[in-house]
Amino acid sequence: MIPENFEYTAAATLDQALGLIAQGAKPLAGGMSLIPMMKLRLATPDRLVDIGRLGELNYIREQGGAIHVGAGVTHFEVESSPLLRGKCPLLAETAAYIGDVQVRNMGTIGGSVAHADPSADYPAALQALEARIVLKGARSQRTVAAADFFEDAFVTALEPGEIVAEVIVPVEADGTGVSYQKMLQPASGFAIVGVAARVPRSGGRIAMVRIGVTGLANRSYRAIAAEKALEGKAGSASEIQNAAALVPEGVDANSDLHASAEYRRHLAVVYAARALAAALARTA
Ligand code: FAD
């Protein structure tokens, strides 16, 4: 299918892009979600501003005890960044699970986060990492916690005229065990359910654990009841299983042709247990 006609501007600077977006142009990054939607006429923007080539949004740097990832960084760059692999391996590991190599070479972290597909992979990791998302407009800048950013399926805290400029993730303490596990939809690779787990080493008892979930519901979330159930425990198989059983509790699970709500709930328990066991095994 061919999209409806649209005007296209390749922005030369971020300021130019933000000016055009303030006037109603839609940002185009990797085009991996927007272009298919335009071909299907699910999106019919009349003006696109290409932010995918802006150097100002393309960086991964350590600053003030955190890692700042520019919105224009591709999934492949996240997956292969030595800085992220060494100091925030959960984000790099999660990126490696996205789609296929063509999608990872074009798609960007900013585009994925802004698109907020309920089956996208990054949101699970960003919830577990308690990431912060920097939003920029022509004359504004604010930072929103991942927990507040993802509001519903394809709905975020972005206001008209704003873009996702940067994602901020923590530098992990030495010995933190992490894992992202997902049941993928075989044709696209999207998560039917995906669970990210993060357990800092604490010598014996689990002092803290973070669990992020995607795919189960309309929005990603942190499984706080499951986290609390594990805190203070040694992390035995039965303790992991009991905590994992709490992951889908109280969640309005999605149902579609790929998986019923009941099956998704079951998968959330299975994949949470796998992610927790793998993360704990890595707290060496
Ligand atoms: P675009 O498609 O360019 O834009 C997407 C939306 O975000 C548009 O509304 C656009 O206006 C807006 N936008 C883009 N950048 C910004 C920004 N910085 N600020 C504000 N708004 C912005 N994803 C997964 O998570 N897991 C998968 O397994 C997976 N498999 C895929 C398989 C296929 C075959 C395809 C085509 C896609 C798949 N995806 C998957 C989606 C992929 O990750 C996309 O890259 C991502 O959803 C969108 O990123 P993009 O840079 O391509 O954004």
Coordinates of C-alpha atoms and ligand atoms in Angstrom, one line a residue:
M1 CA 0.0 0.0 0.0
I2 CA 1.1 3.6 -0.6
P3 CA 0.7 6.3 2.1
E4 CA -1.2 9.4 1.4
N5 CA 0.8 12.4 0.2
F6 CA 2.8 14.2 2.8
E7 CA 5.5 17.0 3.1
Y8 CA 8.9 15.8 4.2
T9 CA 11.6 17.8 5.9
A10 CA 15.0 16.4 6.9
A11 CA 15.7 18.5 9.9
A12 CA 19.3 20.0 9.9
T13 CA 19.2 20.9 13.7
L14 CA 17.1 19.9 16.7
D15 CA 15.9 23.5 17.0
Q16 CA 14.6 23.4 13.5
A17 CA 12.9 20.0 14.1
L18 CA 11.3 21.2 17.4
G19 CA 10.0 24.4 15.6
L20 CA 8.3 22.3 12.9
I21 CA 6.9 19.9 15.5
A22 CA 5.5 22.8 17.4
Q23 CA 3.7 23.8 14.2
G24 CA 2.1 20.3 13.9
A25 CA 4.7 18.3 11.9
K26 CA 5.0 14.6 13.0
P27 CA 8.5 13.3 13.9
L28 CA 9.9 10.5 11.8
A29 CA 12.8 8.5 13.4
G30 CA 13.6 5.0 12.2
G31 CA 10.2 4.7 10.4
M32 CA 9.8 1.1 11.5
S33 CA 6.4 1.7 13.1
L34 CA 5.3 5.0 11.5
I35 CA 5.8 4.0 7.8
P36 CA 3.9 0.7 8.1
M37 CA 1.1 2.6 9.9
M38 CA 1.0 5.2 7.1
K39 CA 1.0 2.5 4.4
L40 CA -2.1 1.0 6.1
R41 CA -3.6 4.5 6.5
L42 CA -3.7 4.0 10.2
A43 CA -1.7 7.3 10.4
T44 CA -2.1 10.0 7.8
P45 CA 0.2 12.9 8.8
D46 CA 0.5 15.6 6.2
R47 CA 3.9 16.8 7.4
L48 CA 6.8 14.7 8.6
V49 CA 10.1 16.0 10.1
D50 CA 12.9 13.5 9.9
I51 CA 14.8 13.5 13.3
G52 CA 16.5 10.2 12.6
R53 CA 19.6 11.7 11.2
L54 CA 20.2 14.4 13.9
G55 CA 23.7 14.0 15.5
E56 CA 22.3 16.0 18.5
L57 CA 20.1 13.0 19.4
N58 CA 22.7 10.3 18.7
Y59 CA 24.9 9.7 21.7
I60 CA 25.4 7.3 24.6
R61 CA 27.4 8.9 27.5
E62 CA 28.0 8.4 31.2
Q63 CA 27.2 11.5 33.2
G64 CA 26.7 12.0 36.9
G65 CA 26.4 8.3 37.8
A66 CA 23.9 7.5 35.0
I67 CA 23.9 6.7 31.3
H68 CA 22.2 9.1 28.9
V69 CA 21.0 7.6 25.7
G70 CA 19.9 10.0 22.9
A71 CA 16.6 9.3 21.3
G72 CA 18.2 8.8 17.9
V73 CA 20.3 5.8 19.0
T74 CA 19.3 2.7 17.1
H75 CA 18.4 -0.6 18.8
F76 CA 21.6 -2.1 17.3
E77 CA 23.7 0.7 18.8
V78 CA 22.1 0.0 22.2
E79 CA 22.7 -3.7 21.9
S80 CA 26.3 -3.3 20.9
S81 CA 27.4 -0.3 23.0
P82 CA 30.4 -1.3 25.2
L83 CA 29.3 1.3 27.8
L84 CA 25.8 -0.1 28.1
R85 CA 26.9 -3.7 27.9
G86 CA 29.4 -3.1 30.7
K87 CA 27.4 -0.7 32.9
C88 CA 23.7 -1.2 32.1
P89 CA 23.5 -4.7 30.6
L90 CA 19.7 -5.0 31.0
L91 CA 19.1 -2.3 28.4
A92 CA 21.6 -3.8 25.9
E93 CA 20.2 -7.3 26.4
T94 CA 16.7 -6.1 25.9
A95 CA 17.6 -4.3 22.6
A96 CA 19.1 -7.5 21.2
Y97 CA 15.6 -9.1 21.5
I98 CA 13.9 -6.5 19.3
G99 CA 12.6 -7.7 15.9
D100 CA 15.4 -8.7 13.5
V101 CA 18.7 -7.1 12.5
Q102 CA 17.1 -4.9 9.8
V103 CA 14.6 -3.5 12.4
R104 CA 17.4 -3.0 14.9
N105 CA 19.5 -1.2 12.4
M106 CA 16.8 1.4 11.6
G107 CA 14.5 1.6 14.7
T108 CA 15.5 4.0 17.5
I109 CA 15.0 4.0 21.3
G110 CA 13.2 7.3 21.2
G111 CA 10.8 6.1 18.5
S112 CA 10.0 2.9 20.4
V113 CA 9.5 4.7 23.7
A114 CA 7.3 7.4 22.1
H115 CA 5.3 4.8 20.1
A116 CA 4.5 2.9 23.4
D117 CA 3.3 -0.3 21.7
P118 CA 2.0 -2.4 24.5
S119 CA 4.1 -5.4 23.2
A120 CA 7.3 -3.4 22.8
D121 CA 10.4 -4.7 24.7
Y122 CA 12.1 -1.6 26.0
P123 CA 9.3 -0.6 28.4
A124 CA 9.9 -3.8 30.6
A125 CA 13.6 -2.9 31.0
L126 CA 12.9 0.8 31.5
Q127 CA 10.4 0.0 34.3
A128 CA 12.8 -2.3 36.0
L129 CA 15.7 0.2 35.7
E130 CA 13.5 3.0 37.0
A131 CA 14.6 5.0 34.0
R132 CA 13.9 8.6 33.4
I133 CA 12.7 10.0 30.1
V134 CA 13.6 13.5 29.0
L135 CA 11.0 15.3 26.9
K136 CA 11.8 18.4 24.9
G137 CA 9.7 21.0 23.2
A138 CA 10.7 24.2 21.3
R139 CA 10.8 26.1 24.6
S140 CA 10.5 23.4 27.3
Q141 CA 12.3 20.5 28.8
R142 CA 11.1 18.1 31.6
T143 CA 12.0 14.7 32.9
V144 CA 9.4 12.0 33.6
A145 CA 9.9 8.7 35.3
A146 CA 9.2 5.6 33.1
A147 CA 6.5 4.6 35.6
D148 CA 4.6 7.8 34.8
F149 CA 5.5 8.0 31.1
F150 CA 3.7 4.9 29.7
E151 CA 0.0 5.7 30.3
D152 CA -1.9 3.3 28.0
A153 CA -1.6 1.4 24.7
F154 CA 0.1 4.0 22.4
V155 CA -0.5 6.7 24.9
T156 CA 2.3 8.5 26.8
A157 CA 3.0 11.6 28.9
L158 CA 4.2 13.4 25.7
E159 CA 2.4 16.7 25.2
P160 CA 1.8 18.2 21.7
G161 CA 5.0 19.7 20.5
E162 CA 7.3 17.6 22.6
I163 CA 9.6 14.8 21.6
V164 CA 11.5 12.1 23.6
A165 CA 15.0 13.6 23.6
E166 CA 16.8 11.2 25.9
V167 CA 16.5 8.1 28.1
I168 CA 18.5 8.0 31.3
V169 CA 19.3 4.7 32.9
P170 CA 21.4 3.9 36.0
V171 CA 25.0 2.7 36.1
E172 CA 24.5 -0.7 37.8
A173 CA 26.4 -1.6 40.9
D174 CA 29.0 -4.3 40.5
G175 CA 27.5 -7.8 40.6
T176 CA 24.0 -6.8 39.9
G177 CA 22.2 -9.7 38.1
V178 CA 19.8 -8.8 35.3
S179 CA 17.8 -10.7 32.8
Y180 CA 15.1 -10.1 30.1
Q181 CA 13.0 -13.0 29.1
K182 CA 10.2 -13.0 26.6
M183 CA 7.7 -15.2 24.8
L184 CA 7.8 -13.7 21.3
Q185 CA 5.3 -13.5 18.6
P186 CA 7.0 -15.6 15.9
A187 CA 6.3 -13.5 12.9
S188 CA 7.2 -10.0 14.3
G189 CA 9.3 -10.8 17.4
F190 CA 7.1 -8.5 19.5
A191 CA 6.6 -9.7 23.1
I192 CA 3.5 -11.6 23.9
V193 CA 4.8 -11.3 27.4
G194 CA 8.2 -10.0 28.4
V195 CA 9.7 -9.7 31.9
A196 CA 12.9 -7.8 33.0
A197 CA 14.4 -8.6 36.3
R198 CA 17.2 -6.8 38.2
V199 CA 18.7 -8.0 41.5
P200 CA 21.7 -6.2 43.0
R201 CA 24.1 -8.4 44.9
S202 CA 23.6 -8.2 48.6
G203 CA 25.5 -11.2 50.1
G204 CA 22.9 -13.8 51.1
R205 CA 19.5 -12.2 51.3
I206 CA 17.8 -10.2 48.5
A207 CA 17.8 -6.6 49.6
M208 CA 16.1 -5.2 46.6
V209 CA 14.6 -6.5 43.3
R210 CA 13.0 -4.7 40.4
I211 CA 10.6 -6.4 37.9
G212 CA 9.3 -4.8 34.8
V213 CA 6.6 -6.3 32.6
T214 CA 5.5 -5.7 29.0
G215 CA 2.9 -7.4 26.7
L216 CA 0.5 -8.5 29.4
A217 CA -1.6 -5.4 29.7
N218 CA -2.2 -2.1 27.8
R219 CA 0.8 -0.5 29.5
S220 CA 4.1 -1.8 30.9
Y221 CA 4.3 -1.8 34.7
R222 CA 6.5 -2.7 37.7
A223 CA 5.3 -5.8 39.6
I224 CA 5.7 -4.3 43.0
A225 CA 3.9 -7.0 45.0
A226 CA 6.2 -9.6 43.5
E227 CA 9.2 -7.4 44.3
K228 CA 8.2 -7.1 47.9
A229 CA 7.6 -10.8 48.2
L230 CA 11.2 -11.5 47.4
E231 CA 12.8 -8.9 49.5
G232 CA 14.6 -10.3 52.5
K233 CA 14.5 -13.8 51.0
A234 CA 17.4 -16.0 50.0
G235 CA 15.9 -16.6 46.5
S236 CA 15.1 -20.3 46.6
A237 CA 13.1 -21.9 43.7
S238 CA 9.9 -21.9 45.8
E239 CA 10.4 -18.3 46.8
I240 CA 10.9 -17.3 43.2
Q241 CA 7.8 -19.2 42.1
N242 CA 5.7 -17.6 44.9
A243 CA 6.8 -14.1 43.9
A244 CA 6.3 -14.8 40.1
A245 CA 2.8 -15.9 40.8
L246 CA 2.0 -12.3 42.0
V247 CA 3.2 -10.7 38.7
P248 CA -0.1 -10.8 36.9
E249 CA -2.2 -10.1 40.0
G250 CA -4.8 -7.3 39.6
V251 CA -3.7 -6.7 36.0
D252 CA -6.3 -6.4 33.2
A253 CA -4.6 -8.8 30.8
N254 CA -4.9 -8.3 27.0
S255 CA -6.4 -10.9 24.8
D256 CA -5.9 -11.2 21.0
L257 CA -5.5 -13.8 18.3
H258 CA -1.9 -14.6 19.5
A259 CA -2.8 -15.3 23.2
S260 CA -5.9 -15.2 25.4
A261 CA -5.8 -13.2 28.7
E262 CA -5.6 -16.4 30.7
Y263 CA -2.6 -17.7 28.6
R264 CA -0.9 -14.3 28.9
R265 CA -1.3 -14.4 32.7
H266 CA 0.2 -17.9 32.8
L267 CA 3.1 -16.7 30.6
A268 CA 3.8 -13.8 32.9
V269 CA 4.3 -16.2 35.8
V270 CA 6.5 -18.5 33.8
Y271 CA 8.7 -15.7 32.3
A272 CA 8.9 -13.8 35.6
A273 CA 10.2 -17.0 37.3
R274 CA 12.8 -17.5 34.5
A275 CA 13.9 -13.8 34.5
L276 CA 14.3 -13.8 38.3
A277 CA 16.2 -17.1 38.4
A278 CA 18.5 -16.0 35.6
A279 CA 19.1 -12.6 37.2
L280 CA 19.9 -14.2 40.6
A281 CA 22.3 -16.6 39.0
R282 CA 24.2 -13.7 37.6
T283 CA 24.6 -11.8 40.9
A284 CA 28.1 -13.3 41.2
Ligands
FAD1 P1 9.1 5.7 13.9 O1 8.5 4.5 13.3 O2 9.9 6.6 13.1 O3 8.1 6.5 14.8 C1 7.2 5.8 15.7 C2 6.3 6.8 16.3 O4 7.0 7.6 17.3 C3 5.7 7.9 15.4 O5 4.4 8.3 15.9 C4 6.6 9.0 15.5 O6 6.0 10.3 15.2 C5 7.0 9.0 16.9 N1 8.4 9.4 17.2 C6 9.6 8.8 16.7 N2 10.6 9.3 17.4 C7 10.1 10.2 18.3 C8 10.7 10.9 19.4 N3 12.1 11.0 19.6 N4 9.9 11.7 20.2 C9 8.6 11.7 20.0 N5 7.9 10.9 19.1 C10 8.7 10.2 18.2 N6 9.6 -3.5 18.7 C11 9.9 -4.2 19.8 O7 9.9 -3.6 20.9 N7 10.1 -5.5 19.8 C12 10.0 -6.3 18.6 O8 10.2 -7.5 18.6 C13 9.7 -5.6 17.4 N8 9.7 -6.2 16.2 C14 9.4 -5.5 15.1 C15 9.4 -6.2 13.9 C16 9.1 -5.5 12.7 C17 9.0 -6.3 11.4 C18 8.9 -4.1 12.7 C19 8.7 -3.4 11.4 C20 9.0 -3.4 13.9 C21 9.2 -4.1 15.1 N9 9.3 -3.4 16.3 C22 9.5 -4.1 17.5 C23 9.1 -2.0 16.4 C24 10.5 -1.3 16.3 O9 11.1 -1.4 17.6 C25 10.4 0.2 16.0 O10 11.7 0.6 15.7 C26 9.9 1.2 17.1 O11 8.6 0.8 17.5 C27 9.7 2.6 16.5 O12 10.9 3.2 16.4 P2 11.3 4.1 15.1 O13 12.6 4.8 15.4 O14 11.3 3.2 14.0 O15 10.1 5.2 15.1

